[in-house]
């Protein structure tokens, strides 16, 4: 993975994935949804707009989730009222896509923020 290194006060060395790596990570996550049984996916997913804000890259990607999976992610100026809003730094996004970071652990530790209705959260957790 190509990364940009930056040092914060206190000497902690952090890395940041590139825009291309963030998009590739989102594409891998979208592809994983195609591995979910179509009947199971249709049972737990209703059509929603989804945004993924990557604050360390100052990017927002948007898509639409539906019974057949996710549409292609597009860059956007803002989340523009997306019904499900994710916020995650680029390296954590790549780790989620690589499955070296689990969604529940990322969410519980604050590395992944999810803003959605309770019903949407319950439905999504069935397929994540």
mmCIF file of N, CA and C in Angstrom:
data_model
loop_
_atom_site.group_PDB
_atom_site.id
_atom_site.type_symbol
_atom_site.label_atom_id
_atom_site.label_comp_id
_atom_site.label_asym_id
_atom_site.label_seq_id
_atom_site.Cartn_x
_atom_site.Cartn_y
_atom_site.Cartn_z
ATOM 1 N N UNK A 1 0.845 -1.169 0.000
ATOM 2 C CA UNK A 1 0.000 0.000 0.000
ATOM 3 C C UNK A 1 0.891 1.233 0.000
ATOM 4 N N UNK A 2 0.637 2.170 -0.881
ATOM 5 C CA UNK A 2 1.365 3.430 -0.907
ATOM 6 C C UNK A 2 0.752 4.339 0.132
ATOM 7 N N UNK A 3 1.566 4.881 1.020
ATOM 8 C CA UNK A 3 1.050 5.744 2.065
ATOM 9 C C UNK A 3 1.848 7.016 2.151
ATOM 10 N N UNK A 4 1.219 8.009 2.720
ATOM 11 C CA UNK A 4 1.880 9.263 3.024
ATOM 12 C C UNK A 4 2.078 9.257 4.524
ATOM 13 N N UNK A 5 3.282 9.499 4.977
ATOM 14 C CA UNK A 5 3.578 9.465 6.397
ATOM 15 C C UNK A 5 3.543 10.872 6.963
ATOM 16 N N UNK A 6 2.998 11.021 8.141
ATOM 17 C CA UNK A 6 3.006 12.310 8.820
ATOM 18 C C UNK A 6 3.233 12.059 10.296
ATOM 19 N N UNK A 7 3.893 12.968 10.953
ATOM 20 C CA UNK A 7 4.182 12.809 12.372
ATOM 21 C C UNK A 7 3.390 13.847 13.150
ATOM 22 N N UNK A 8 2.752 13.405 14.205
ATOM 23 C CA UNK A 8 1.963 14.278 15.057
ATOM 24 C C UNK A 8 2.782 14.599 16.313
ATOM 25 N N UNK A 9 2.352 15.592 17.059
ATOM 26 C CA UNK A 9 3.012 15.927 18.317
ATOM 27 C C UNK A 9 3.058 14.695 19.201
ATOM 28 N N UNK A 10 4.190 14.471 19.799
ATOM 29 C CA UNK A 10 4.364 13.294 20.641
ATOM 30 C C UNK A 10 5.089 12.178 19.913
ATOM 31 N N UNK A 11 5.417 12.412 18.640
ATOM 32 C CA UNK A 11 6.216 11.456 17.905
ATOM 33 C C UNK A 11 5.474 10.257 17.347
ATOM 34 N N UNK A 12 4.125 10.252 17.391
ATOM 35 C CA UNK A 12 3.372 9.132 16.836
ATOM 36 C C UNK A 12 3.417 9.207 15.318
ATOM 37 N N UNK A 13 3.801 8.125 14.677
ATOM 38 C CA UNK A 13 3.882 8.085 13.224
ATOM 39 C C UNK A 13 2.587 7.480 12.688
ATOM 40 N N UNK A 14 1.828 8.263 11.939
ATOM 41 C CA UNK A 14 0.573 7.816 11.360
ATOM 42 C C UNK A 14 0.729 7.744 9.854
ATOM 43 N N UNK A 15 -0.024 6.887 9.224
ATOM 44 C CA UNK A 15 -0.017 6.816 7.775
ATOM 45 C C UNK A 15 -1.401 7.175 7.256
ATOM 46 N N UNK A 16 -1.435 7.519 5.978
ATOM 47 C CA UNK A 16 -2.688 7.900 5.370
ATOM 48 C C UNK A 16 -2.720 7.295 3.969
ATOM 49 N N UNK A 17 -3.757 6.532 3.680
ATOM 50 C CA UNK A 17 -3.900 5.934 2.360
ATOM 51 C C UNK A 17 -4.192 7.030 1.339
ATOM 52 N N UNK A 18 -3.987 6.711 0.082
ATOM 53 C CA UNK A 18 -4.266 7.667 -0.996
ATOM 54 C C UNK A 18 -5.742 7.600 -1.386
ATOM 55 N N UNK A 19 -6.162 8.562 -2.199
ATOM 56 C CA UNK A 19 -7.529 8.576 -2.705
ATOM 57 C C UNK A 19 -7.823 7.290 -3.490
ATOM 58 N N UNK A 20 -6.870 6.853 -4.291
ATOM 59 C CA UNK A 20 -7.056 5.638 -5.087
ATOM 60 C C UNK A 20 -7.220 4.412 -4.189
ATOM 61 N N UNK A 21 -6.442 4.344 -3.113
ATOM 62 C CA UNK A 21 -6.557 3.218 -2.186
ATOM 63 C C UNK A 21 -7.899 3.240 -1.455
ATOM 64 N N UNK A 22 -8.371 4.434 -1.107
ATOM 65 C CA UNK A 22 -9.677 4.549 -0.449
ATOM 66 C C UNK A 22 -10.779 4.078 -1.391
ATOM 67 N N UNK A 23 -10.732 4.506 -2.656
ATOM 68 C CA UNK A 23 -11.743 4.071 -3.621
ATOM 69 C C UNK A 23 -11.669 2.559 -3.834
ATOM 70 N N UNK A 24 -10.464 2.023 -3.949
ATOM 71 C CA UNK A 24 -10.301 0.574 -4.129
ATOM 72 C C UNK A 24 -10.859 -0.186 -2.924
ATOM 73 N N UNK A 25 -10.666 0.355 -1.729
ATOM 74 C CA UNK A 25 -11.195 -0.275 -0.519
ATOM 75 C C UNK A 25 -12.721 -0.299 -0.562
ATOM 76 N N UNK A 26 -13.329 0.809 -0.948
ATOM 77 C CA UNK A 26 -14.787 0.854 -1.051
ATOM 78 C C UNK A 26 -15.279 -0.135 -2.106
ATOM 79 N N UNK A 27 -14.566 -0.239 -3.200
ATOM 80 C CA UNK A 27 -14.944 -1.197 -4.245
ATOM 81 C C UNK A 27 -14.866 -2.633 -3.725
ATOM 82 N N UNK A 28 -13.844 -2.945 -2.910
ATOM 83 C CA UNK A 28 -13.730 -4.301 -2.335
ATOM 84 C C UNK A 28 -14.894 -4.587 -1.385
ATOM 85 N N UNK A 29 -15.273 -3.579 -0.600
ATOM 86 C CA UNK A 29 -16.406 -3.753 0.319
ATOM 87 C C UNK A 29 -17.689 -3.976 -0.482
ATOM 88 N N UNK A 30 -17.890 -3.203 -1.537
ATOM 89 C CA UNK A 30 -19.080 -3.365 -2.380
ATOM 90 C C UNK A 30 -19.104 -4.747 -3.020
ATOM 91 N N UNK A 31 -17.954 -5.216 -3.471
ATOM 92 C CA UNK A 31 -17.861 -6.537 -4.094
ATOM 93 C C UNK A 31 -18.206 -7.629 -3.096
ATOM 94 N N UNK A 32 -17.809 -7.458 -1.835
ATOM 95 C CA UNK A 32 -18.130 -8.453 -0.803
ATOM 96 C C UNK A 32 -19.631 -8.638 -0.646
ATOM 97 N N UNK A 33 -20.388 -7.567 -0.878
ATOM 98 C CA UNK A 33 -21.842 -7.695 -0.770
ATOM 99 C C UNK A 33 -22.404 -8.638 -1.823
ATOM 100 N N UNK A 34 -21.695 -8.786 -2.931
ATOM 101 C CA UNK A 34 -22.165 -9.717 -3.961
ATOM 102 C C UNK A 34 -21.991 -11.162 -3.511
ATOM 103 N N UNK A 35 -21.172 -11.393 -2.478
ATOM 104 C CA UNK A 35 -20.996 -12.737 -1.929
ATOM 105 C C UNK A 35 -22.126 -13.128 -0.976
ATOM 106 N N UNK A 36 -22.903 -12.139 -0.534
ATOM 107 C CA UNK A 36 -24.023 -12.411 0.366
ATOM 108 C C UNK A 36 -25.138 -13.058 -0.456
ATOM 109 N N UNK A 37 -25.755 -14.078 0.097
ATOM 110 C CA UNK A 37 -26.864 -14.746 -0.572
ATOM 111 C C UNK A 37 -27.894 -13.698 -1.008
ATOM 112 N N UNK A 38 -28.283 -13.685 -2.287
ATOM 113 C CA UNK A 38 -29.211 -12.661 -2.791
ATOM 114 C C UNK A 38 -30.523 -12.591 -2.011
ATOM 115 N N UNK A 39 -31.059 -13.743 -1.591
ATOM 116 C CA UNK A 39 -32.303 -13.728 -0.817
ATOM 117 C C UNK A 39 -32.085 -13.097 0.555
ATOM 118 N N UNK A 40 -30.934 -13.389 1.162
ATOM 119 C CA UNK A 40 -30.596 -12.803 2.471
ATOM 120 C C UNK A 40 -30.397 -11.299 2.341
ATOM 121 N N UNK A 41 -29.704 -10.882 1.292
ATOM 122 C CA UNK A 41 -29.482 -9.457 1.049
ATOM 123 C C UNK A 41 -30.817 -8.749 0.858
ATOM 124 N N UNK A 42 -31.681 -9.305 0.036
ATOM 125 C CA UNK A 42 -32.983 -8.690 -0.229
ATOM 126 C C UNK A 42 -33.830 -8.619 1.042
ATOM 127 N N UNK A 43 -33.659 -9.596 1.933
ATOM 128 C CA UNK A 43 -34.431 -9.623 3.178
ATOM 129 C C UNK A 43 -34.009 -8.501 4.130
ATOM 130 N N UNK A 44 -32.729 -8.122 4.112
ATOM 131 C CA UNK A 44 -32.215 -7.183 5.106
ATOM 132 C C UNK A 44 -31.919 -5.785 4.567
ATOM 133 N N UNK A 45 -32.000 -5.600 3.277
ATOM 134 C CA UNK A 45 -31.628 -4.307 2.707
ATOM 135 C C UNK A 45 -32.833 -3.662 2.049
ATOM 136 N N UNK A 46 -33.044 -2.421 2.382
ATOM 137 C CA UNK A 46 -33.992 -1.603 1.635
ATOM 138 C C UNK A 46 -33.183 -0.485 1.009
ATOM 139 N N UNK A 47 -33.687 0.067 -0.051
ATOM 140 C CA UNK A 47 -32.918 1.082 -0.776
ATOM 141 C C UNK A 47 -32.637 2.289 0.115
ATOM 142 N N UNK A 48 -31.358 2.645 0.178
ATOM 143 C CA UNK A 48 -30.901 3.786 0.963
ATOM 144 C C UNK A 48 -29.742 4.452 0.239
ATOM 145 N N UNK A 49 -29.601 5.752 0.453
ATOM 146 C CA UNK A 49 -28.396 6.437 -0.009
ATOM 147 C C UNK A 49 -27.360 6.323 1.094
ATOM 148 N N UNK A 50 -26.111 6.139 0.707
ATOM 149 C CA UNK A 50 -25.023 5.916 1.655
ATOM 150 C C UNK A 50 -23.885 6.864 1.312
ATOM 151 N N UNK A 51 -23.315 7.477 2.344
ATOM 152 C CA UNK A 51 -22.106 8.280 2.137
ATOM 153 C C UNK A 51 -20.994 7.719 3.012
ATOM 154 N N UNK A 52 -19.782 7.896 2.534
ATOM 155 C CA UNK A 52 -18.606 7.515 3.312
ATOM 156 C C UNK A 52 -17.652 8.703 3.284
ATOM 157 N N UNK A 53 -17.565 9.383 4.423
ATOM 158 C CA UNK A 53 -16.660 10.527 4.534
ATOM 159 C C UNK A 53 -15.318 10.023 5.025
ATOM 160 N N UNK A 54 -14.257 10.439 4.324
ATOM 161 C CA UNK A 54 -12.888 10.063 4.683
ATOM 162 C C UNK A 54 -12.184 11.367 5.065
ATOM 163 N N UNK A 55 -12.269 11.757 6.348
ATOM 164 C CA UNK A 55 -11.826 13.093 6.746
ATOM 165 C C UNK A 55 -10.342 13.370 6.540
ATOM 166 N N UNK A 56 -9.479 12.365 6.707
ATOM 167 C CA UNK A 56 -8.052 12.645 6.553
ATOM 168 C C UNK A 56 -7.674 12.913 5.098
ATOM 169 N N UNK A 57 -8.516 12.503 4.164
ATOM 170 C CA UNK A 57 -8.289 12.810 2.746
ATOM 171 C C UNK A 57 -9.215 13.924 2.262
ATOM 172 N N UNK A 58 -10.105 14.399 3.137
ATOM 173 C CA UNK A 58 -11.088 15.431 2.809
ATOM 174 C C UNK A 58 -11.929 15.013 1.604
ATOM 175 N N UNK A 59 -12.436 13.761 1.655
ATOM 176 C CA UNK A 59 -13.235 13.207 0.568
ATOM 177 C C UNK A 59 -14.563 12.688 1.093
ATOM 178 N N UNK A 60 -15.558 12.717 0.220
ATOM 179 C CA UNK A 60 -16.843 12.082 0.499
ATOM 180 C C UNK A 60 -17.212 11.249 -0.725
ATOM 181 N N UNK A 61 -17.530 9.995 -0.490
ATOM 182 C CA UNK A 61 -18.014 9.103 -1.537
ATOM 183 C C UNK A 61 -19.482 8.827 -1.253
ATOM 184 N N UNK A 62 -20.290 8.726 -2.292
ATOM 185 C CA UNK A 62 -21.705 8.408 -2.120
ATOM 186 C C UNK A 62 -22.084 7.250 -3.039
ATOM 187 N N UNK A 63 -23.095 6.515 -2.614
ATOM 188 C CA UNK A 63 -23.620 5.397 -3.393
ATOM 189 C C UNK A 63 -25.055 5.157 -2.970
ATOM 190 N N UNK A 64 -25.611 4.115 -3.505
ATOM 191 C CA UNK A 64 -26.961 3.681 -3.153
ATOM 192 C C UNK A 64 -26.892 2.183 -2.896
ATOM 193 N N UNK A 65 -27.443 1.756 -1.757
ATOM 194 C CA UNK A 65 -27.529 0.327 -1.450
ATOM 195 C C UNK A 65 -28.959 -0.115 -1.750
ATOM 196 N N UNK A 66 -29.086 -1.320 -2.274
ATOM 197 C CA UNK A 66 -30.393 -1.870 -2.634
ATOM 198 C C UNK A 66 -30.293 -3.387 -2.588
ATOM 199 N N UNK A 67 -31.359 -4.051 -2.895
ATOM 200 C CA UNK A 67 -31.420 -5.510 -2.759
ATOM 201 C C UNK A 67 -30.395 -6.242 -3.617
ATOM 202 N N UNK A 68 -29.856 -5.591 -4.636
ATOM 203 C CA UNK A 68 -28.846 -6.236 -5.492
ATOM 204 C C UNK A 68 -27.418 -5.846 -5.099
ATOM 205 N N UNK A 69 -27.241 -5.043 -4.062
ATOM 206 C CA UNK A 69 -25.899 -4.652 -3.614
ATOM 207 C C UNK A 69 -25.729 -3.145 -3.578
ATOM 208 N N UNK A 70 -24.538 -2.709 -3.942
ATOM 209 C CA UNK A 70 -24.211 -1.281 -3.941
ATOM 210 C C UNK A 70 -23.932 -0.821 -5.361
ATOM 211 N N UNK A 71 -24.385 0.395 -5.680
ATOM 212 C CA UNK A 71 -23.982 1.015 -6.932
ATOM 213 C C UNK A 71 -22.530 1.456 -6.790
ATOM 214 N N UNK A 72 -21.931 1.864 -7.871
ATOM 215 C CA UNK A 72 -20.549 2.343 -7.834
ATOM 216 C C UNK A 72 -20.453 3.606 -6.974
ATOM 217 N N UNK A 73 -19.400 3.698 -6.186
ATOM 218 C CA UNK A 73 -19.172 4.882 -5.368
ATOM 219 C C UNK A 73 -18.752 6.049 -6.262
ATOM 220 N N UNK A 74 -19.287 7.224 -5.965
ATOM 221 C CA UNK A 74 -18.956 8.439 -6.697
ATOM 222 C C UNK A 74 -18.430 9.477 -5.702
ATOM 223 N N UNK A 75 -17.460 10.275 -6.123
ATOM 224 C CA UNK A 75 -17.009 11.390 -5.286
ATOM 225 C C UNK A 75 -18.100 12.447 -5.250
ATOM 226 N N UNK A 76 -18.260 13.083 -4.107
ATOM 227 C CA UNK A 76 -19.276 14.120 -3.946
ATOM 228 C C UNK A 76 -18.707 15.254 -3.108
ATOM 229 N N UNK A 77 -19.351 16.389 -3.176
ATOM 230 C CA UNK A 77 -18.947 17.543 -2.366
ATOM 231 C C UNK A 77 -19.293 17.341 -0.893
ATOM 232 N N UNK A 78 -20.418 16.668 -0.650
ATOM 233 C CA UNK A 78 -20.854 16.440 0.726
ATOM 234 C C UNK A 78 -21.742 15.206 0.765
ATOM 235 N N UNK A 79 -22.167 14.828 1.964
ATOM 236 C CA UNK A 79 -23.045 13.678 2.126
ATOM 237 C C UNK A 79 -24.448 13.974 1.604
ATOM 238 N N UNK A 80 -24.796 15.231 1.471
ATOM 239 C CA UNK A 80 -26.085 15.668 0.912
ATOM 240 C C UNK A 80 -27.276 14.855 1.384
ATOM 241 N N UNK A 81 -27.417 14.743 2.679
ATOM 242 C CA UNK A 81 -28.587 14.085 3.235
ATOM 243 C C UNK A 81 -28.642 12.591 3.052
ATOM 244 N N UNK A 82 -27.501 11.939 2.890
ATOM 245 C CA UNK A 82 -27.498 10.477 2.766
ATOM 246 C C UNK A 82 -28.191 9.870 3.982
ATOM 247 N N UNK A 83 -28.934 8.822 3.765
ATOM 248 C CA UNK A 83 -29.687 8.200 4.852
ATOM 249 C C UNK A 83 -28.792 7.390 5.791
ATOM 250 N N UNK A 84 -27.682 6.890 5.267
ATOM 251 C CA UNK A 84 -26.689 6.174 6.077
ATOM 252 C C UNK A 84 -25.362 6.887 5.835
ATOM 253 N N UNK A 85 -24.761 7.412 6.913
ATOM 254 C CA UNK A 85 -23.527 8.184 6.789
ATOM 255 C C UNK A 85 -22.416 7.523 7.601
ATOM 256 N N UNK A 86 -21.358 7.156 6.897
ATOM 257 C CA UNK A 86 -20.190 6.554 7.531
ATOM 258 C C UNK A 86 -19.060 7.570 7.540
ATOM 259 N N UNK A 87 -18.265 7.563 8.583
ATOM 260 C CA UNK A 87 -17.065 8.386 8.657
ATOM 261 C C UNK A 87 -15.941 7.494 9.143
ATOM 262 N N UNK A 88 -14.858 7.462 8.370
ATOM 263 C CA UNK A 88 -13.729 6.592 8.705
ATOM 264 C C UNK A 88 -12.472 7.150 8.046
ATOM 265 N N UNK A 89 -11.354 7.144 8.762
ATOM 266 C CA UNK A 89 -10.092 7.569 8.169
ATOM 267 C C UNK A 89 -9.630 6.549 7.133
ATOM 268 N N UNK A 90 -8.805 6.998 6.224
ATOM 269 C CA UNK A 90 -8.421 6.197 5.060
ATOM 270 C C UNK A 90 -7.765 4.868 5.430
ATOM 271 N N UNK A 91 -6.833 4.861 6.360
ATOM 272 C CA UNK A 91 -6.166 3.609 6.721
ATOM 273 C C UNK A 91 -7.128 2.624 7.363
ATOM 274 N N UNK A 92 -8.059 3.123 8.162
ATOM 275 C CA UNK A 92 -9.055 2.236 8.753
ATOM 276 C C UNK A 92 -10.006 1.704 7.678
ATOM 277 N N UNK A 93 -10.326 2.510 6.691
ATOM 278 C CA UNK A 93 -11.151 2.058 5.578
ATOM 279 C C UNK A 93 -10.469 0.913 4.834
ATOM 280 N N UNK A 94 -9.189 1.062 4.571
ATOM 281 C CA UNK A 94 -8.428 -0.004 3.902
ATOM 282 C C UNK A 94 -8.405 -1.258 4.779
ATOM 283 N N UNK A 95 -8.210 -1.084 6.074
ATOM 284 C CA UNK A 95 -8.193 -2.240 6.989
ATOM 285 C C UNK A 95 -9.556 -2.934 7.033
ATOM 286 N N UNK A 96 -10.636 -2.157 6.996
ATOM 287 C CA UNK A 96 -11.974 -2.750 6.950
ATOM 288 C C UNK A 96 -12.155 -3.560 5.667
ATOM 289 N N UNK A 97 -11.704 -3.008 4.555
ATOM 290 C CA UNK A 97 -11.828 -3.701 3.269
ATOM 291 C C UNK A 97 -10.994 -4.976 3.241
ATOM 292 N N UNK A 98 -9.836 -4.933 3.873
ATOM 293 C CA UNK A 98 -8.949 -6.109 3.924
ATOM 294 C C UNK A 98 -9.370 -7.099 5.002
ATOM 295 N N UNK A 99 -10.363 -6.729 5.788
ATOM 296 C CA UNK A 99 -10.877 -7.532 6.902
ATOM 297 C C UNK A 99 -9.857 -7.749 8.012
ATOM 298 N N UNK A 100 -8.834 -6.881 8.065
ATOM 299 C CA UNK A 100 -7.904 -6.914 9.195
ATOM 300 C C UNK A 100 -8.460 -6.077 10.359
ATOM 301 N N UNK A 101 -9.523 -5.327 10.095
ATOM 302 C CA UNK A 101 -10.257 -4.585 11.119
ATOM 303 C C UNK A 101 -11.723 -4.939 10.944
ATOM 304 N N UNK A 102 -12.340 -5.425 11.998
ATOM 305 C CA UNK A 102 -13.747 -5.812 11.953
ATOM 306 C C UNK A 102 -14.631 -4.587 12.177
ATOM 307 N N UNK A 103 -15.784 -4.579 11.531
ATOM 308 C CA UNK A 103 -16.709 -3.447 11.616
ATOM 309 C C UNK A 103 -17.088 -3.174 13.063
ATOM 310 N N UNK A 104 -17.424 -4.208 13.820
ATOM 311 C CA UNK A 104 -17.857 -4.000 15.205
ATOM 312 C C UNK A 104 -16.743 -3.402 16.063
ATOM 313 N N UNK A 105 -15.521 -3.859 15.863
ATOM 314 C CA UNK A 105 -14.396 -3.318 16.631
ATOM 315 C C UNK A 105 -14.132 -1.869 16.229
ATOM 316 N N UNK A 106 -14.185 -1.573 14.945
ATOM 317 C CA UNK A 106 -13.958 -0.207 14.470
ATOM 318 C C UNK A 106 -15.034 0.729 15.019
ATOM 319 N N UNK A 107 -16.272 0.272 15.012
ATOM 320 C CA UNK A 107 -17.370 1.092 15.508
ATOM 321 C C UNK A 107 -17.267 1.281 17.024
ATOM 322 N N UNK A 108 -17.013 0.203 17.757
ATOM 323 C CA UNK A 108 -16.940 0.266 19.223
ATOM 324 C C UNK A 108 -15.791 1.152 19.694
ATOM 325 N N UNK A 109 -14.696 1.198 18.920
ATOM 326 C CA UNK A 109 -13.536 1.995 19.314
ATOM 327 C C UNK A 109 -13.603 3.429 18.783
ATOM 328 N N UNK A 110 -14.650 3.754 18.033
ATOM 329 C CA UNK A 110 -14.795 5.110 17.503
ATOM 330 C C UNK A 110 -14.033 5.360 16.208
ATOM 331 N N UNK A 111 -13.419 4.324 15.670
ATOM 332 C CA UNK A 111 -12.671 4.491 14.412
ATOM 333 C C UNK A 111 -13.606 4.535 13.208
ATOM 334 N N UNK A 112 -14.803 4.009 13.372
ATOM 335 C CA UNK A 112 -15.846 4.062 12.357
ATOM 336 C C UNK A 112 -17.074 4.684 13.005
ATOM 337 N N UNK A 113 -17.556 5.749 12.421
ATOM 338 C CA UNK A 113 -18.782 6.377 12.918
ATOM 339 C C UNK A 113 -19.883 6.087 11.908
ATOM 340 N N UNK A 114 -21.046 5.689 12.433
ATOM 341 C CA UNK A 114 -22.188 5.388 11.587
ATOM 342 C C UNK A 114 -23.373 6.206 12.074
ATOM 343 N N UNK A 115 -23.940 6.988 11.174
ATOM 344 C CA UNK A 115 -25.146 7.746 11.472
ATOM 345 C C UNK A 115 -26.253 7.189 10.587
ATOM 346 N N UNK A 116 -27.257 6.608 11.233
ATOM 347 C CA UNK A 116 -28.375 6.022 10.501
ATOM 348 C C UNK A 116 -29.512 5.808 11.489
ATOM 349 N N UNK A 117 -30.689 5.547 10.951
ATOM 350 C CA UNK A 117 -31.806 5.235 11.830
ATOM 351 C C UNK A 117 -31.534 3.895 12.512
ATOM 352 N N UNK A 118 -32.187 3.664 13.624
ATOM 353 C CA UNK A 118 -32.018 2.404 14.351
ATOM 354 C C UNK A 118 -32.407 1.223 13.459
ATOM 355 N N UNK A 119 -33.473 1.372 12.711
ATOM 356 C CA UNK A 119 -33.906 0.297 11.815
ATOM 357 C C UNK A 119 -32.851 -0.013 10.764
ATOM 358 N N UNK A 120 -32.255 1.029 10.186
ATOM 359 C CA UNK A 120 -31.206 0.819 9.186
ATOM 360 C C UNK A 120 -29.987 0.140 9.804
ATOM 361 N N UNK A 121 -29.617 0.544 11.009
ATOM 362 C CA UNK A 121 -28.481 -0.076 11.685
ATOM 363 C C UNK A 121 -28.724 -1.566 11.926
ATOM 364 N N UNK A 122 -29.914 -1.891 12.371
ATOM 365 C CA UNK A 122 -30.231 -3.297 12.642
ATOM 366 C C UNK A 122 -30.224 -4.120 11.364
ATOM 367 N N UNK A 123 -30.743 -3.566 10.273
ATOM 368 C CA UNK A 123 -30.740 -4.288 9.001
ATOM 369 C C UNK A 123 -29.314 -4.458 8.473
ATOM 370 N N UNK A 124 -28.514 -3.396 8.535
ATOM 371 C CA UNK A 124 -27.156 -3.448 7.982
ATOM 372 C C UNK A 124 -26.263 -4.405 8.757
ATOM 373 N N UNK A 125 -26.442 -4.482 10.066
ATOM 374 C CA UNK A 125 -25.555 -5.357 10.844
ATOM 375 C C UNK A 125 -25.751 -6.816 10.475
ATOM 376 N N UNK A 126 -26.892 -7.152 9.904
ATOM 377 C CA UNK A 126 -27.145 -8.526 9.468
ATOM 378 C C UNK A 126 -26.272 -8.915 8.272
ATOM 379 N N UNK A 127 -25.873 -7.932 7.469
ATOM 380 C CA UNK A 127 -25.083 -8.257 6.265
ATOM 381 C C UNK A 127 -23.625 -7.867 6.386
ATOM 382 N N UNK A 128 -23.275 -7.065 7.408
ATOM 383 C CA UNK A 128 -21.877 -6.670 7.579
ATOM 384 C C UNK A 128 -21.199 -7.699 8.380
#
